[in-house]
Coordinates of C-alpha atoms in Angstrom, one line a residue:
Chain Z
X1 CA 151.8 -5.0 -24.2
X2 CA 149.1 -5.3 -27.1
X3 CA 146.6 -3.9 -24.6
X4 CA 148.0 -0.9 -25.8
X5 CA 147.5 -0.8 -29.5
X6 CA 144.0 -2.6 -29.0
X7 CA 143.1 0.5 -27.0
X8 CA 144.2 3.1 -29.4
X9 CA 143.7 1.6 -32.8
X10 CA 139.8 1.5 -34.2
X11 CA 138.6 -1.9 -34.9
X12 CA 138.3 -1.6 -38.3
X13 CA 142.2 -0.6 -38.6
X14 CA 143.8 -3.2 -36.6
X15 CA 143.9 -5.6 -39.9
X16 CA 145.7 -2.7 -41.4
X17 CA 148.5 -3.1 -38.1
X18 CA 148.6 -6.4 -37.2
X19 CA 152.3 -6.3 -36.2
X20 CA 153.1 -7.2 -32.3
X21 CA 154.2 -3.9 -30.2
X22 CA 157.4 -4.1 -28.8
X23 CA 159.2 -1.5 -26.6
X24 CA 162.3 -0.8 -25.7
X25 CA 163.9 1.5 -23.1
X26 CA 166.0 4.9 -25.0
X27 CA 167.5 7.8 -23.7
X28 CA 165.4 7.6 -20.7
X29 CA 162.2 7.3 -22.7
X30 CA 160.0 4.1 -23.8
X31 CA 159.9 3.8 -27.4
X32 CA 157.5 1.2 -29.5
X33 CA 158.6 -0.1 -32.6
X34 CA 157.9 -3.4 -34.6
X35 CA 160.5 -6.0 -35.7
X36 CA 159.3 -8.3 -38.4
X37 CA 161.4 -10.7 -40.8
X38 CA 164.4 -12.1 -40.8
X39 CA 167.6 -10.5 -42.8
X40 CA 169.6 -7.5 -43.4
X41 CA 167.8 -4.5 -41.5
X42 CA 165.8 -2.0 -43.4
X43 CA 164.8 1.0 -40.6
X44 CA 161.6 2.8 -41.8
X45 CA 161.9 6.2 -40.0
X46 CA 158.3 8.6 -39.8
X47 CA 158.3 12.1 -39.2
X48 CA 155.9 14.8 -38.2
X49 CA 152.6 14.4 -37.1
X50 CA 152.7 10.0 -38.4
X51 CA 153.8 6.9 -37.1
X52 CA 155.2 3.3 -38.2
X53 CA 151.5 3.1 -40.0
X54 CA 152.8 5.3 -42.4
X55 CA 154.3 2.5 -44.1
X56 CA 151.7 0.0 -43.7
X57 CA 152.0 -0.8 -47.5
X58 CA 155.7 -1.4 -47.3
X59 CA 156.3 -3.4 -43.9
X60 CA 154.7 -6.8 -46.0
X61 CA 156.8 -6.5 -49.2
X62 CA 160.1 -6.3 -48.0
X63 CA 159.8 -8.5 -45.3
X64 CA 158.9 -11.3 -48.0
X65 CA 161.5 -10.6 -50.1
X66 CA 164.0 -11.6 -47.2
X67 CA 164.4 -8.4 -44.9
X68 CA 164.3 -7.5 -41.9
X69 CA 161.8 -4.6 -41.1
X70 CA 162.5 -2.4 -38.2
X71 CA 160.1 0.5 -37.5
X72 CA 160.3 2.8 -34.6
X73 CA 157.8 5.6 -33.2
X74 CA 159.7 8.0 -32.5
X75 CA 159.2 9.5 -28.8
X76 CA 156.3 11.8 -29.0
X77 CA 154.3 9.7 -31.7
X78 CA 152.5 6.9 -32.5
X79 CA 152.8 3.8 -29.5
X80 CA 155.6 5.4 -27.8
X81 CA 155.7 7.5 -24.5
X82 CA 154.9 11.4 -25.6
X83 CA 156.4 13.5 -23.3
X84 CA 154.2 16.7 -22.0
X85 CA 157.0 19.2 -22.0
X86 CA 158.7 21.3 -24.8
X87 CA 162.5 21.2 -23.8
X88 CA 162.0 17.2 -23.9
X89 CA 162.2 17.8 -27.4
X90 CA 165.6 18.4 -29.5
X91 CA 167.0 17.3 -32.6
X92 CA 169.9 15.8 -31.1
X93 CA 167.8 14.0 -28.5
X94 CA 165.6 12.7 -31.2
X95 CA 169.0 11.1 -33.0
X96 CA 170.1 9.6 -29.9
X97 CA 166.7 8.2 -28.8
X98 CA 167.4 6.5 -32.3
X99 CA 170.9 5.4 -31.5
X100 CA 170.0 3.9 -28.4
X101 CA 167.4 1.5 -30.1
X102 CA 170.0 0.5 -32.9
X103 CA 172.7 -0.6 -30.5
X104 CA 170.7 -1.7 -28.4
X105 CA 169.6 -4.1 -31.0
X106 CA 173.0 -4.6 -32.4
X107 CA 172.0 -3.5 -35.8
X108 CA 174.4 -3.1 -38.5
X109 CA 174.4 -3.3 -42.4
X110 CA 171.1 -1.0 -42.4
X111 CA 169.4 0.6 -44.6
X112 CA 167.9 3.5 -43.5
X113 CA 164.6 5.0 -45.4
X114 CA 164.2 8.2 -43.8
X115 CA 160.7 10.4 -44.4
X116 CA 160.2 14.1 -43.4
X117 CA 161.6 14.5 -39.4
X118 CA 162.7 11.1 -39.9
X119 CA 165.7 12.3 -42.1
X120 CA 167.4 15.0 -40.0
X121 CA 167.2 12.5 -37.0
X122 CA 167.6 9.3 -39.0
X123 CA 170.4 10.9 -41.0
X124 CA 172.2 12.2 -38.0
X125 CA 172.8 9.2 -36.8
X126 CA 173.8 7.2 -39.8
X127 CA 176.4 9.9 -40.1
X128 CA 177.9 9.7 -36.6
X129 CA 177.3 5.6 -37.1
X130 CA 178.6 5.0 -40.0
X131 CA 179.9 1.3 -39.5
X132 CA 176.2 0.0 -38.7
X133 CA 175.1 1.8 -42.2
X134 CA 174.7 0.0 -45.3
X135 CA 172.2 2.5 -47.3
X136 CA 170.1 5.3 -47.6
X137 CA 166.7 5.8 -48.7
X138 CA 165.3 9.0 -48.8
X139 CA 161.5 10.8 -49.2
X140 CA 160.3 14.0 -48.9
X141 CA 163.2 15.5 -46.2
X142 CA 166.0 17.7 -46.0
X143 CA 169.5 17.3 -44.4
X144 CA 170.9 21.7 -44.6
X145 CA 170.4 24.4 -43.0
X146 CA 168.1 27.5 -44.7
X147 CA 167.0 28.1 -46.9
X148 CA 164.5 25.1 -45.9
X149 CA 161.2 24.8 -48.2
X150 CA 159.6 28.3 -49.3
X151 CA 156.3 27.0 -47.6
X152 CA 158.1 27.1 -44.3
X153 CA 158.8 30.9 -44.8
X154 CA 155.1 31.8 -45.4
X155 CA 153.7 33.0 -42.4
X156 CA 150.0 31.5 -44.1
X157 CA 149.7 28.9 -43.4
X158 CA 152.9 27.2 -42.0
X159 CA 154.1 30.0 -39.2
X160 CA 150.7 30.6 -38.3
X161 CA 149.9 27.5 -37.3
X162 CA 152.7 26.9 -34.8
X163 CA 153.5 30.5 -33.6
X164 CA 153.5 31.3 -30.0
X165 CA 150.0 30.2 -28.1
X166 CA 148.8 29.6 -31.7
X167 CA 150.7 26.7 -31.9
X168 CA 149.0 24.7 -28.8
X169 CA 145.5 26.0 -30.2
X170 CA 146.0 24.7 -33.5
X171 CA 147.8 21.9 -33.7
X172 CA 147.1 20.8 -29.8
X173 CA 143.4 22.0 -29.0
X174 CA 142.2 21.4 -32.8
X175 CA 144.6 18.2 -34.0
X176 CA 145.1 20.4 -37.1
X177 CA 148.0 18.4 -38.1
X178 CA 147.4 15.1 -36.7
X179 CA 143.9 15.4 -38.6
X180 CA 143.2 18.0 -41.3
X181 CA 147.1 18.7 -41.8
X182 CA 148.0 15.3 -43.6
X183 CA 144.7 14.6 -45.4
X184 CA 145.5 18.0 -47.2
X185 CA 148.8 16.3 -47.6
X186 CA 147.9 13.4 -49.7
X187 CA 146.7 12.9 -53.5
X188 CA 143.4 10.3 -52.7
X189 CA 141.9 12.0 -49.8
X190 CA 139.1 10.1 -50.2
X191 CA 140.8 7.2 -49.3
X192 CA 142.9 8.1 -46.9
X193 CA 139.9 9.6 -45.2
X194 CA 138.2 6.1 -45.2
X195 CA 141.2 4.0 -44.6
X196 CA 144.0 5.6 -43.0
X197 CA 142.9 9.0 -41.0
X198 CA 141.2 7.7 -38.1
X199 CA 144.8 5.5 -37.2
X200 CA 146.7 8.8 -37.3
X201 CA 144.6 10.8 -34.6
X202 CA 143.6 7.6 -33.2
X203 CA 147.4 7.8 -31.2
X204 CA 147.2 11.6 -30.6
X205 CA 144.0 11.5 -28.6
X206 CA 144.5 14.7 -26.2
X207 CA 146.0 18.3 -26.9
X208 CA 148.9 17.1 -24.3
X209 CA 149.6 14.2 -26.6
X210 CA 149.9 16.6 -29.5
X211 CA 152.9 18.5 -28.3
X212 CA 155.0 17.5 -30.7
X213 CA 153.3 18.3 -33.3
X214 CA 153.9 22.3 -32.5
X215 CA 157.7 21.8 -31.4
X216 CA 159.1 20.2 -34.5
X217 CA 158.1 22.8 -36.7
X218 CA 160.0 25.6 -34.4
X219 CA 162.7 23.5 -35.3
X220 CA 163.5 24.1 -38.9
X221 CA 166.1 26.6 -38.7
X222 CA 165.1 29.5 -40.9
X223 CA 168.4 31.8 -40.3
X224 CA 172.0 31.4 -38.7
X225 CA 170.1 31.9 -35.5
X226 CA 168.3 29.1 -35.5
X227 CA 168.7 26.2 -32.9
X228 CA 169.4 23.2 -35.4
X229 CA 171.5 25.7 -37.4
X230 CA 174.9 24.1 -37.0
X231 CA 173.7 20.5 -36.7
X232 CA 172.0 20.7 -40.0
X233 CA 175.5 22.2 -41.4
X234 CA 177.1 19.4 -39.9
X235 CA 174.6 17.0 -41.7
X236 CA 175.1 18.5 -45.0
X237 CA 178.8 18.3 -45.0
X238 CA 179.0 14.4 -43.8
X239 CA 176.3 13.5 -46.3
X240 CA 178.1 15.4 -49.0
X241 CA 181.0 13.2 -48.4
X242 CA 179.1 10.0 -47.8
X243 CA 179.6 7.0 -50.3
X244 CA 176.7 5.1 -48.9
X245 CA 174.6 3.7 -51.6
X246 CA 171.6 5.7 -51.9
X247 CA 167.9 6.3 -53.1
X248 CA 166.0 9.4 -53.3
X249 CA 162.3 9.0 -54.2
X250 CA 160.1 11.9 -53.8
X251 CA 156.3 12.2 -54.5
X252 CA 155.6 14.3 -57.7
X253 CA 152.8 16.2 -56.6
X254 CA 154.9 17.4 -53.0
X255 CA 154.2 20.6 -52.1
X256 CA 155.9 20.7 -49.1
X257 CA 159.2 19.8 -50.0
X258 CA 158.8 20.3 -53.8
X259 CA 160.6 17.7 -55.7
X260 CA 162.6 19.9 -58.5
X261 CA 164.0 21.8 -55.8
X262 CA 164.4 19.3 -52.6
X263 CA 165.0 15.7 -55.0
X264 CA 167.6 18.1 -57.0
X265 CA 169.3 18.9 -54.1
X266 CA 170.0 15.7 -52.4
X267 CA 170.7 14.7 -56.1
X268 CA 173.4 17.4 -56.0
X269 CA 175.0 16.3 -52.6
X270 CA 175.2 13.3 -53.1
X271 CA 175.6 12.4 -57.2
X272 CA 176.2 8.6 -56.9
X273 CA 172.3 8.2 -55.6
X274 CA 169.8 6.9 -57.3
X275 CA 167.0 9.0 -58.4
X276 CA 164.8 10.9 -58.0
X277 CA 162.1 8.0 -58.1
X278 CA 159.1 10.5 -58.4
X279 CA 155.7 8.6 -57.5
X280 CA 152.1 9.7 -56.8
X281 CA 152.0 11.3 -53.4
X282 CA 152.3 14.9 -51.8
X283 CA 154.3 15.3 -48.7
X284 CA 153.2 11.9 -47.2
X285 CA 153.7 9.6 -50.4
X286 CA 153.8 6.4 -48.5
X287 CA 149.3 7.0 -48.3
X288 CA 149.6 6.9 -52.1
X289 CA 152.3 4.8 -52.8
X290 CA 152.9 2.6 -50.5
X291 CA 153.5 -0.9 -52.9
X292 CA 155.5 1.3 -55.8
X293 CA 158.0 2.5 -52.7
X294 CA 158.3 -0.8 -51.2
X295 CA 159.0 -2.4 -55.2
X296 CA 161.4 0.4 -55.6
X297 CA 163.3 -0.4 -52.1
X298 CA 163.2 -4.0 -52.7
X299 CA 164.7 -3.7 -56.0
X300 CA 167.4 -1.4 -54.8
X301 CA 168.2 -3.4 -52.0
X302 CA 168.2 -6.8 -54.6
X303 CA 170.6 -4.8 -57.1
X304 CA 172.9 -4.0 -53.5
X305 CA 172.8 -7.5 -52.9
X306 CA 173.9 -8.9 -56.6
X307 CA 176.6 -6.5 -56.5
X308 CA 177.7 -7.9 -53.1
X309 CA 178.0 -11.4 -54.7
X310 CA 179.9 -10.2 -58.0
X311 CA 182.4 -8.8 -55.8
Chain L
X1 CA 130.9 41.9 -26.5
X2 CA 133.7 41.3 -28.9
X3 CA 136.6 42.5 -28.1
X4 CA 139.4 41.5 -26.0
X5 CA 140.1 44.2 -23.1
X6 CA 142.9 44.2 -20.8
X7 CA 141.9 44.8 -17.4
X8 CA 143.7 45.7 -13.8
X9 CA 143.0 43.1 -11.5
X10 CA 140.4 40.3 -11.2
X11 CA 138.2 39.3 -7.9
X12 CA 139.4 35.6 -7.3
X13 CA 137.8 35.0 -4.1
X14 CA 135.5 31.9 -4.3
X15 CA 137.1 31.1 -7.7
X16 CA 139.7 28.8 -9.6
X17 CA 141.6 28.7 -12.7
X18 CA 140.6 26.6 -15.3
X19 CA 143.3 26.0 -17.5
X20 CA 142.9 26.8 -21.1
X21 CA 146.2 26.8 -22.8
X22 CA 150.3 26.6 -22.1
X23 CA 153.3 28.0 -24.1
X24 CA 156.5 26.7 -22.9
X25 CA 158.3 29.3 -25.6
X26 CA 156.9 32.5 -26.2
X27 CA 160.2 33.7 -27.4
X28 CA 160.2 31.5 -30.6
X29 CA 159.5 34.6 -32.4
X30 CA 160.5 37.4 -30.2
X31 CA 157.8 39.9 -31.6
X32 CA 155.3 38.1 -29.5
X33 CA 157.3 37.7 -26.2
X34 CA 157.8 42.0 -26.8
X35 CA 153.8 42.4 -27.3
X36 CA 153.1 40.8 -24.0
X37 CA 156.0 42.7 -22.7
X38 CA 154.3 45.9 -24.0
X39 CA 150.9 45.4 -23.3
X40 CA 151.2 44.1 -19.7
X41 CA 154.3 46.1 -18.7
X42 CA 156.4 42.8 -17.7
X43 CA 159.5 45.4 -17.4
X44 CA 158.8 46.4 -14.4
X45 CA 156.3 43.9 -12.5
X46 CA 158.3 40.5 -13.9
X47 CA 156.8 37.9 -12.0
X48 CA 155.0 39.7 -9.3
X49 CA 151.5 39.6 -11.0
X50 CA 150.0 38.2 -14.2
X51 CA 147.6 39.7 -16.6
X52 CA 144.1 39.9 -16.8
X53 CA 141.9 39.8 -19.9
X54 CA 138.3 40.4 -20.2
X55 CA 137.5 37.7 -23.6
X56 CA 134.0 38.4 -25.4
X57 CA 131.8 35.9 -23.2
X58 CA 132.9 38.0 -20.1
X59 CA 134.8 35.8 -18.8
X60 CA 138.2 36.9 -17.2
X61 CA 141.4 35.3 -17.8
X62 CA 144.3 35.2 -16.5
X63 CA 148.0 35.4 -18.0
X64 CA 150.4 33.8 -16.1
X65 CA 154.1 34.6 -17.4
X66 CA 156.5 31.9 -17.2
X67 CA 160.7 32.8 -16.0
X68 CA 163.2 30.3 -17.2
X69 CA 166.9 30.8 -16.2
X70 CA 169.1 31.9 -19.0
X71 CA 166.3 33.1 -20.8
X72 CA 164.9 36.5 -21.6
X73 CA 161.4 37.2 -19.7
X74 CA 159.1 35.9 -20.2
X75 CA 159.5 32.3 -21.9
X76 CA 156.5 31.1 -21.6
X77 CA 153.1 32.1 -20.7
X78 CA 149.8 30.0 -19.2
X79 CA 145.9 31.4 -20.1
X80 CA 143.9 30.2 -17.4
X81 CA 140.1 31.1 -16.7
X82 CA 138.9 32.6 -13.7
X83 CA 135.6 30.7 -13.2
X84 CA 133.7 30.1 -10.0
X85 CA 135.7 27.9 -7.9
X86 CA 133.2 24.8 -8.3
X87 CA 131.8 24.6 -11.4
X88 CA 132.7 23.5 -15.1
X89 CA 133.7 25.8 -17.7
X90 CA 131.7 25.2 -21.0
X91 CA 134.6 23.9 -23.5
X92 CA 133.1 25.7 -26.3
X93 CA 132.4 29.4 -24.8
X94 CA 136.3 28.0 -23.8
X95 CA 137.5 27.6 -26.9
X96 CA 135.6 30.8 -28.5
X97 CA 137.2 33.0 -25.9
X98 CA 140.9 31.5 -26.7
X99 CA 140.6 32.3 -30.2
X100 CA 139.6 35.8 -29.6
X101 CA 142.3 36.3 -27.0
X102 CA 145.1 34.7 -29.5
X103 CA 143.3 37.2 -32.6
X104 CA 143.4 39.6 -30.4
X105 CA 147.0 38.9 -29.3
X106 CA 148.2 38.3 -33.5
X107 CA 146.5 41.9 -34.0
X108 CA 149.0 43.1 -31.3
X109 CA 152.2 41.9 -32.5
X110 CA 151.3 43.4 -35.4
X111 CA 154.2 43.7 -38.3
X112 CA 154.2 40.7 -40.6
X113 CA 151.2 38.9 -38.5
X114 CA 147.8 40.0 -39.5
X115 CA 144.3 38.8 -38.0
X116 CA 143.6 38.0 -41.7
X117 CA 146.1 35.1 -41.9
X118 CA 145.3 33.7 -38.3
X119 CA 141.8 33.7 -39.9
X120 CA 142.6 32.1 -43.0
X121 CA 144.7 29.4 -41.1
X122 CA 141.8 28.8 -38.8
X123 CA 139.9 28.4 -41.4
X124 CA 141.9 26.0 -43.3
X125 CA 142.3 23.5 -40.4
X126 CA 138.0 24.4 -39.9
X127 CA 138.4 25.6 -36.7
X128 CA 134.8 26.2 -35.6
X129 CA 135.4 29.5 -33.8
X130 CA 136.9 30.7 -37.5
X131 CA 133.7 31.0 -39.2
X132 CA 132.7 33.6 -37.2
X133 CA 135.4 36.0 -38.2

């Protein structure tokens, strides 16, 4: 099974991954995650176009300070299968490929740190599972239906890109999210240029493999018509009502999901949360702040823990 | 040659179809499932024949429309070239000819979707058949 990431991963970013692959059987799909440490379970969910790599910088910290690390690809991404056609692809699917992986692995008491695509899926299923939850962590996401982010209203650049036919040109044929999209998506291109790009394209090799890529953007509902319409109206009203202790970091320079508006919100629906945490980062913070996130998780999750004992 | 012209019928004796690109939902913003309605007059053929394009190399392509049950017509559409049946298709005269055909498709549609933006995006993600435009 590490044939696999040998093959896809350059050389020079194998050090940066050194986790053993494993894989597990969900929903009819195989899905690679990792499973490091020993404790309660912290599940580091990615979103659209990453992979587990995403929190390279976080995956060492918390597992030393006494946790459990979890991370799934989710189907589509990263080490997992990809499947090559569109309907394959739904938000509920997504959720219950998740669902599958936890019980399979008999998680419960989990904290759940949920990024972009990784928060409506994540999120769905910590609300319909709510005994295996024990917190929330959230970054650069959303959980209601419209109005999502104004950026995914403009037609330049974010329709464009994944209209009809344009969608498999751009995003398939030319990687532009896999490759350009998230290095225009991060503070120190620079770095992530040298250190971190070549892993994210590394796992989306061929237009095929790119699919979803194209598809989850067609998912953000942007009026009652929308597909995800009611499921995201479901989300909003569980979450509103959940008491699970939470975190909401957000990266200060996110243009994506701007933090006064998106941080605020979450902050709205759910006032007990901690937060927002802003940090250095655009929409994929982890690249800049990978060790302040994992500090600020681990401290959380330490401060969880001492109230545990008081009581 | 650079313009995109819709054309009758194509000769495809001694050829094949090399495929260029597949939409599985060409209805995800009606408008464009309505231009290809429009334009290749899907009302009344449906399924019985695709479209043909001629793209700015020459080369003819063909538009295969795509039925799902339950769904309007069409839902998705396939661009294939029509190349002689044995040899390679250059990737990049490929790839040059797909732009036109999808600028030329964006000019179509029409409304809210302007060549100027599909431009602009292909030139932010430095698509190498944007500099030209």
């Amino acid at each position: 099974m590490t044939i696999q990431a040998d093959n896809m991963l350059p050389a020079a970013l194998r050090e940066q991954w050194p986790y053993p692959p494993r894989f597990a059987s969900v929903n009819g799909w195989r899905m690679h995650y990792i499973d490091e440490g020993e404790g309660d379970p912290v599940v580091l969910l990615h979103g659209n176009p990453t992979w587990g790599f995403l929190y390279r910088d976080i995956i060492g910290p918390l597992v030393r300070s006494g946790r459990r690390v979890i991370v799934p690809d989710m189907i589509g991404f990263g080490l997992s299968e990809k499947p090559v056609r569109e309907q394959a692809h739904t938000l509920d699917g997504h959720s219950a490929n998740l669902t599958a992986l936890m019980r399979q692995l008999d998680l419960s008491k989990i904290t759940l740190v949920c990024h972009d695509w990784g928060g409506p899926t994540g999120l769905s299923f910590a609300m319909s599972n709510k005994g295996r939850i024990r917190a929330l962590a959230l970054m650069s996401t959303w959980a209601w239906p419209p109005p999502a982010a104004e950026f995914h209203t403009r037609i330049f650049p974010w329709r464009m890109m994944h209209a009809p036919l344009v969608g498999p040109y751009f995003l398939g044929r030319h990687k532009a999210l896999a490759g350009r999209g998230v290095y225009l998506s991060v503070v120190d291109r620079e770095k992530f240029a040298r250190t971190a790009r070549a892993a994210y394209e590394a796992v989306l090799p061929d237009p095929a493999t790119r699919l979803l890529t194209w598809v989850w953007p067609r998912w953000i509902p942007l009026d009652q018509e929308a597909r995800a319409f009611e499921r995201f109206k479901w989300l909003e009203q569980e979450l509103s009502r959940s008491k699970f202790p939470t975190m909401i970091i957000w990266g200060r320079e996110d243009e994506v999901f701007d933090a006064v508006t998106f941080s605020n919100r979450f902050k709205q629906m759910i006032p007990h949360a901690e937060g927002p945490h802003l940090v250095t980062g655009r929409h994929f913070l982890q690249e800049d702040s990978g060790p302040e996130i994992a500090d600020l998780i681990r401290s959380f999750l330490d401060r969880l823990d001492e109230r545990q004992v008081a009581q | 040659m650079t313009e995109v012209t819709v054309i009758e019928k194509a000769d495809l004796d001694g050829k094949r179809l090399a495929f260029g690109l597949a939409e599985d939902r060409i209805g995800h913003y009606p408008e464009f499932r309505e231009f290809f309605s429009r334009t290749f007059g899907l009302e009344y053929k449906g399924l019985a024949e695709p479209g043909f394009v001629r793209a700015p190399s020459g080369i003819v392509y063909t538009l295969i429309f795509i039925g799902r049950s339950g769904e309007p017509f069409p839902s998705g559409v396939e661009i294939n070239a029509v190349v002689d049946a044995l040899e390679p298709i250059d990737s990049e005269t490929l790839d040059r000819d797909l732009w036109a055909i999808l600028r030329w498709m964006i000019g179509g549609v029409g409304g809210a979707w302007t060549v100027e933006d599909f431009d602009r995006t292909g030139r932010l993600y430095r698509v190498a058949a944007a500099s030209a435009n």
